[in-house]
mmCIF file with all atom_site columns, C-alpha atoms in Angstrom:
data_model
loop_
_atom_site.group_PDB
_atom_site.id
_atom_site.type_symbol
_atom_site.label_atom_id
_atom_site.label_alt_id
_atom_site.label_comp_id
_atom_site.label_asym_id
_atom_site.label_entity_id
_atom_site.label_seq_id
_atom_site.pdbx_PDB_ins_code
_atom_site.Cartn_x
_atom_site.Cartn_y
_atom_site.Cartn_z
_atom_site.occupancy
_atom_site.B_iso_or_equiv
_atom_site.pdbx_formal_charge
_atom_site.auth_seq_id
_atom_site.auth_comp_id
_atom_site.auth_asym_id
_atom_site.auth_atom_id
_atom_site.pdbx_PDB_model_num
ATOM 1   C CA . MET M 1 1   ? 64.244 88.259 106.573 1.00 0.00 ? 1   MET M CA 1
ATOM 2   C CA . THR M 1 2   ? 67.521 86.715 107.588 1.00 0.00 ? 2   THR M CA 1
ATOM 3   C CA . ASP M 1 3   ? 68.426 83.189 106.536 1.00 0.00 ? 3   ASP M CA 1
ATOM 4   C CA . PHE M 1 4   ? 69.796 82.168 109.954 1.00 0.00 ? 4   PHE M CA 1
ATOM 5   C CA . LEU M 1 5   ? 68.679 82.281 113.577 1.00 0.00 ? 5   LEU M CA 1
ATOM 6   C CA . GLN M 1 6   ? 70.138 81.794 117.010 1.00 0.00 ? 6   GLN M CA 1
ATOM 7   C CA . VAL M 1 7   ? 67.670 79.830 119.152 1.00 0.00 ? 7   VAL M CA 1
ATOM 8   C CA . SER M 1 8   ? 67.900 79.611 122.908 1.00 0.00 ? 8   SER M CA 1
ATOM 9   C CA . THR M 1 9   ? 66.371 77.583 125.690 1.00 0.00 ? 9   THR M CA 1
ATOM 10  C CA . ALA M 1 10  ? 67.443 76.612 129.195 1.00 0.00 ? 10  ALA M CA 1
ATOM 11  C CA . THR M 1 11  ? 67.453 73.487 131.344 1.00 0.00 ? 11  THR M CA 1
ATOM 12  C CA . GLU M 1 12  ? 67.817 72.748 135.036 1.00 0.00 ? 12  GLU M CA 1
ATOM 13  C CA . THR M 1 13  ? 70.997 70.665 134.682 1.00 0.00 ? 13  THR M CA 1
ATOM 14  C CA . ARG M 1 14  ? 74.061 70.520 132.465 1.00 0.00 ? 14  ARG M CA 1
ATOM 15  C CA . GLU M 1 15  ? 73.285 66.900 131.625 1.00 0.00 ? 15  GLU M CA 1
ATOM 16  C CA . ALA M 1 16  ? 69.815 67.826 130.339 1.00 0.00 ? 16  ALA M CA 1
ATOM 17  C CA . ALA M 1 17  ? 71.313 70.628 128.214 1.00 0.00 ? 17  ALA M CA 1
ATOM 18  C CA . VAL M 1 18  ? 73.915 68.273 126.714 1.00 0.00 ? 18  VAL M CA 1
ATOM 19  C CA . LYS M 1 19  ? 71.274 65.636 125.941 1.00 0.00 ? 19  LYS M CA 1
ATOM 20  C CA . LEU M 1 20  ? 69.010 68.201 124.286 1.00 0.00 ? 20  LEU M CA 1
ATOM 21  C CA . ALA M 1 21  ? 71.917 69.717 122.314 1.00 0.00 ? 21  ALA M CA 1
ATOM 22  C CA . GLN M 1 22  ? 73.007 66.302 121.091 1.00 0.00 ? 22  GLN M CA 1
ATOM 23  C CA . SER M 1 23  ? 69.498 65.426 119.952 1.00 0.00 ? 23  SER M CA 1
ATOM 24  C CA . VAL M 1 24  ? 69.053 68.651 117.944 1.00 0.00 ? 24  VAL M CA 1
ATOM 25  C CA . VAL M 1 25  ? 72.514 68.627 116.364 1.00 0.00 ? 25  VAL M CA 1
ATOM 26  C CA . SER M 1 26  ? 72.504 64.893 115.557 1.00 0.00 ? 26  SER M CA 1
ATOM 27  C CA . ALA M 1 27  ? 69.146 65.420 113.799 1.00 0.00 ? 27  ALA M CA 1
ATOM 28  C CA . ARG M 1 28  ? 70.922 68.116 111.705 1.00 0.00 ? 28  ARG M CA 1
ATOM 29  C CA . LEU M 1 29  ? 68.378 70.692 112.797 1.00 0.00 ? 29  LEU M CA 1
ATOM 30  C CA . ALA M 1 30  ? 71.168 72.820 114.250 1.00 0.00 ? 30  ALA M CA 1
ATOM 31  C CA . ALA M 1 31  ? 74.709 73.161 112.950 1.00 0.00 ? 31  ALA M CA 1
ATOM 32  C CA . GLY M 1 32  ? 76.047 73.517 116.465 1.00 0.00 ? 32  GLY M CA 1
ATOM 33  C CA . ALA M 1 33  ? 75.093 74.183 120.048 1.00 0.00 ? 33  ALA M CA 1
ATOM 34  C CA . GLN M 1 34  ? 76.741 76.014 122.881 1.00 0.00 ? 34  GLN M CA 1
ATOM 35  C CA . ILE M 1 35  ? 75.967 75.246 126.495 1.00 0.00 ? 35  ILE M CA 1
ATOM 36  C CA . VAL M 1 36  ? 76.516 78.086 128.937 1.00 0.00 ? 36  VAL M CA 1
ATOM 37  C CA . GLY M 1 37  ? 76.213 77.865 132.662 1.00 0.00 ? 37  GLY M CA 1
ATOM 38  C CA . PRO M 1 38  ? 75.309 77.805 135.211 1.00 0.00 ? 38  PRO M CA 1
ATOM 39  C CA . VAL M 1 39  ? 73.537 81.122 134.729 1.00 0.00 ? 39  VAL M CA 1
ATOM 40  C CA . GLY M 1 40  ? 71.387 82.857 137.289 1.00 0.00 ? 40  GLY M CA 1
ATOM 41  C CA . SER M 1 41  ? 67.722 83.241 136.401 1.00 0.00 ? 41  SER M CA 1
ATOM 42  C CA . VAL M 1 42  ? 65.066 85.404 138.069 1.00 0.00 ? 42  VAL M CA 1
ATOM 43  C CA . PHE M 1 43  ? 61.475 84.854 136.952 1.00 0.00 ? 43  PHE M CA 1
ATOM 44  C CA . TRP M 1 44  ? 57.753 84.589 137.566 1.00 0.00 ? 44  TRP M CA 1
ATOM 45  C CA . HIS M 1 45  ? 56.436 81.011 137.311 1.00 0.00 ? 45  HIS M CA 1
ATOM 46  C CA . HIS M 1 46  ? 52.878 79.881 138.107 1.00 0.00 ? 46  HIS M CA 1
ATOM 47  C CA . GLY M 1 47  ? 52.247 83.220 139.798 1.00 0.00 ? 47  GLY M CA 1
ATOM 48  C CA . GLU M 1 48  ? 55.246 82.930 142.091 1.00 0.00 ? 48  GLU M CA 1
ATOM 49  C CA . PHE M 1 49  ? 58.483 84.919 142.064 1.00 0.00 ? 49  PHE M CA 1
ATOM 50  C CA . GLY M 1 50  ? 61.597 82.775 141.985 1.00 0.00 ? 50  GLY M CA 1
ATOM 51  C CA . SER M 1 51  ? 65.243 82.398 141.138 1.00 0.00 ? 51  SER M CA 1
ATOM 52  C CA . ALA M 1 52  ? 67.385 79.442 140.152 1.00 0.00 ? 52  ALA M CA 1
ATOM 53  C CA . GLU M 1 53  ? 70.507 78.329 138.350 1.00 0.00 ? 53  GLU M CA 1
ATOM 54  C CA . GLU M 1 54  ? 69.983 77.101 134.802 1.00 0.00 ? 54  GLU M CA 1
ATOM 55  C CA . TRP M 1 55  ? 72.043 75.947 131.840 1.00 0.00 ? 55  TRP M CA 1
ATOM 56  C CA . GLN M 1 56  ? 71.481 77.951 128.674 1.00 0.00 ? 56  GLN M CA 1
ATOM 57  C CA . LEU M 1 57  ? 71.482 76.187 125.326 1.00 0.00 ? 57  LEU M CA 1
ATOM 58  C CA . VAL M 1 58  ? 72.188 78.310 122.230 1.00 0.00 ? 58  VAL M CA 1
ATOM 59  C CA . LEU M 1 59  ? 71.620 76.764 118.789 1.00 0.00 ? 59  LEU M CA 1
ATOM 60  C CA . LYS M 1 60  ? 72.614 78.031 115.327 1.00 0.00 ? 60  LYS M CA 1
ATOM 61  C CA . ILE M 1 61  ? 69.970 77.143 112.738 1.00 0.00 ? 61  ILE M CA 1
ATOM 62  C CA . ARG M 1 62  ? 68.543 77.918 109.307 1.00 0.00 ? 62  ARG M CA 1
ATOM 63  C CA . ALA M 1 63  ? 65.492 80.191 109.572 1.00 0.00 ? 63  ALA M CA 1
ATOM 64  C CA . ASP M 1 64  ? 63.518 77.961 107.215 1.00 0.00 ? 64  ASP M CA 1
ATOM 65  C CA . ARG M 1 65  ? 63.830 75.097 109.716 1.00 0.00 ? 65  ARG M CA 1
ATOM 66  C CA . TYR M 1 66  ? 62.706 77.007 112.803 1.00 0.00 ? 66  TYR M CA 1
ATOM 67  C CA . ALA M 1 67  ? 59.343 75.226 113.057 1.00 0.00 ? 67  ALA M CA 1
ATOM 68  C CA . GLU M 1 68  ? 61.107 71.839 113.049 1.00 0.00 ? 68  GLU M CA 1
ATOM 69  C CA . VAL M 1 69  ? 63.606 72.993 115.683 1.00 0.00 ? 69  VAL M CA 1
ATOM 70  C CA . GLU M 1 70  ? 60.874 74.386 117.911 1.00 0.00 ? 70  GLU M CA 1
ATOM 71  C CA . ALA M 1 71  ? 58.829 71.176 117.627 1.00 0.00 ? 71  ALA M CA 1
ATOM 72  C CA . HIS M 1 72  ? 61.907 69.062 118.407 1.00 0.00 ? 72  HIS M CA 1
ATOM 73  C CA . LEU M 1 73  ? 62.806 71.161 121.462 1.00 0.00 ? 73  LEU M CA 1
ATOM 74  C CA . LEU M 1 74  ? 59.254 71.089 122.814 1.00 0.00 ? 74  LEU M CA 1
ATOM 75  C CA . LYS M 1 75  ? 59.021 67.313 122.325 1.00 0.00 ? 75  LYS M CA 1
ATOM 76  C CA . HIS M 1 76  ? 62.386 66.483 123.932 1.00 0.00 ? 76  HIS M CA 1
ATOM 77  C CA . HIS M 1 77  ? 62.708 69.213 126.577 1.00 0.00 ? 77  HIS M CA 1
ATOM 78  C CA . PRO M 1 78  ? 62.417 68.048 130.191 1.00 0.00 ? 78  PRO M CA 1
ATOM 79  C CA . TRP M 1 79  ? 60.191 71.029 131.096 1.00 0.00 ? 79  TRP M CA 1
ATOM 80  C CA . GLN M 1 80  ? 56.499 71.222 130.253 1.00 0.00 ? 80  GLN M CA 1
ATOM 81  C CA . ASN M 1 81  ? 56.602 74.839 129.020 1.00 0.00 ? 81  ASN M CA 1
ATOM 82  C CA . PRO M 1 82  ? 60.226 75.793 128.255 1.00 0.00 ? 82  PRO M CA 1
ATOM 83  C CA . GLU M 1 83  ? 61.495 79.013 126.786 1.00 0.00 ? 83  GLU M CA 1
ATOM 84  C CA . VAL M 1 84  ? 62.164 78.578 123.080 1.00 0.00 ? 84  VAL M CA 1
ATOM 85  C CA . SER M 1 85  ? 63.074 81.888 121.473 1.00 0.00 ? 85  SER M CA 1
ATOM 86  C CA . ALA M 1 86  ? 64.952 83.001 118.386 1.00 0.00 ? 86  ALA M CA 1
ATOM 87  C CA . VAL M 1 87  ? 66.828 86.069 117.227 1.00 0.00 ? 87  VAL M CA 1
ATOM 88  C CA . PRO M 1 88  ? 68.068 86.688 113.680 1.00 0.00 ? 88  PRO M CA 1
ATOM 89  C CA . LEU M 1 89  ? 71.722 86.462 112.753 1.00 0.00 ? 89  LEU M CA 1
ATOM 90  C CA . VAL M 1 90  ? 72.005 89.617 110.683 1.00 0.00 ? 90  VAL M CA 1
ATOM 91  C CA . ALA M 1 91  ? 75.628 89.099 109.674 1.00 0.00 ? 91  ALA M CA 1
ATOM 92  C CA . GLY M 1 92  ? 78.379 86.507 109.818 1.00 0.00 ? 92  GLY M CA 1
ATOM 93  C CA . ALA M 1 93  ? 81.581 85.352 108.190 1.00 0.00 ? 93  ALA M CA 1
ATOM 94  C CA . ASP M 1 94  ? 80.885 83.840 104.770 1.00 0.00 ? 94  ASP M CA 1
ATOM 95  C CA . GLY M 1 95  ? 82.605 80.549 105.581 1.00 0.00 ? 95  GLY M CA 1
ATOM 96  C CA . TYR M 1 96  ? 80.719 80.181 108.859 1.00 0.00 ? 96  TYR M CA 1
ATOM 97  C CA . LEU M 1 97  ? 77.340 80.889 107.274 1.00 0.00 ? 97  LEU M CA 1
ATOM 98  C CA . HIS M 1 98  ? 78.088 78.450 104.439 1.00 0.00 ? 98  HIS M CA 1
ATOM 99  C CA . TRP M 1 99  ? 78.935 75.767 107.022 1.00 0.00 ? 99  TRP M CA 1
ATOM 100 C CA . LEU M 1 100 ? 75.712 76.493 108.913 1.00 0.00 ? 100 LEU M CA 1
ATOM 101 C CA . LYS M 1 101 ? 73.638 76.331 105.733 1.00 0.00 ? 101 LYS M CA 1
ATOM 102 C CA . THR M 1 102 ? 75.138 73.118 104.370 1.00 0.00 ? 102 THR M CA 1
ATOM 103 C CA . THR M 1 103 ? 75.329 71.301 107.710 1.00 0.00 ? 103 THR M CA 1
ATOM 104 C CA . THR M 1 104 ? 71.622 71.770 108.350 1.00 0.00 ? 104 THR M CA 1
ATOM 105 C CA . ALA M 1 105 ? 70.277 71.296 104.822 1.00 0.00 ? 105 ALA M CA 1
ATOM 106 C CA . PRO M 1 106 ? 67.171 69.114 104.767 1.00 0.00 ? 106 PRO M CA 1
ATOM 107 C CA . ASP M 1 107 ? 67.605 65.646 103.276 1.00 0.00 ? 107 ASP M CA 1
#
């Protein structure tokens, strides 16, 4: 298993994405966050087909802290049932991965 993950979620507004990013990074659960948007989204929600603009939040984290990151996102996210998903980082520059590891080391 990889040591690092990229976690993503989305919010309805840029302000909500910034607030969520700041809370995760300031808690040292993520080394950094990127906010992308607006992005178009097409989905099924509560049995209805819809589309909207959203702001995507992408976090770089240690795999061993995923449960903490997920819990933090679910607690602080403005949506009741947000997407929280992760994909492994299978490779990266040594200096970058060292920064990610040390920045998010548990106390």
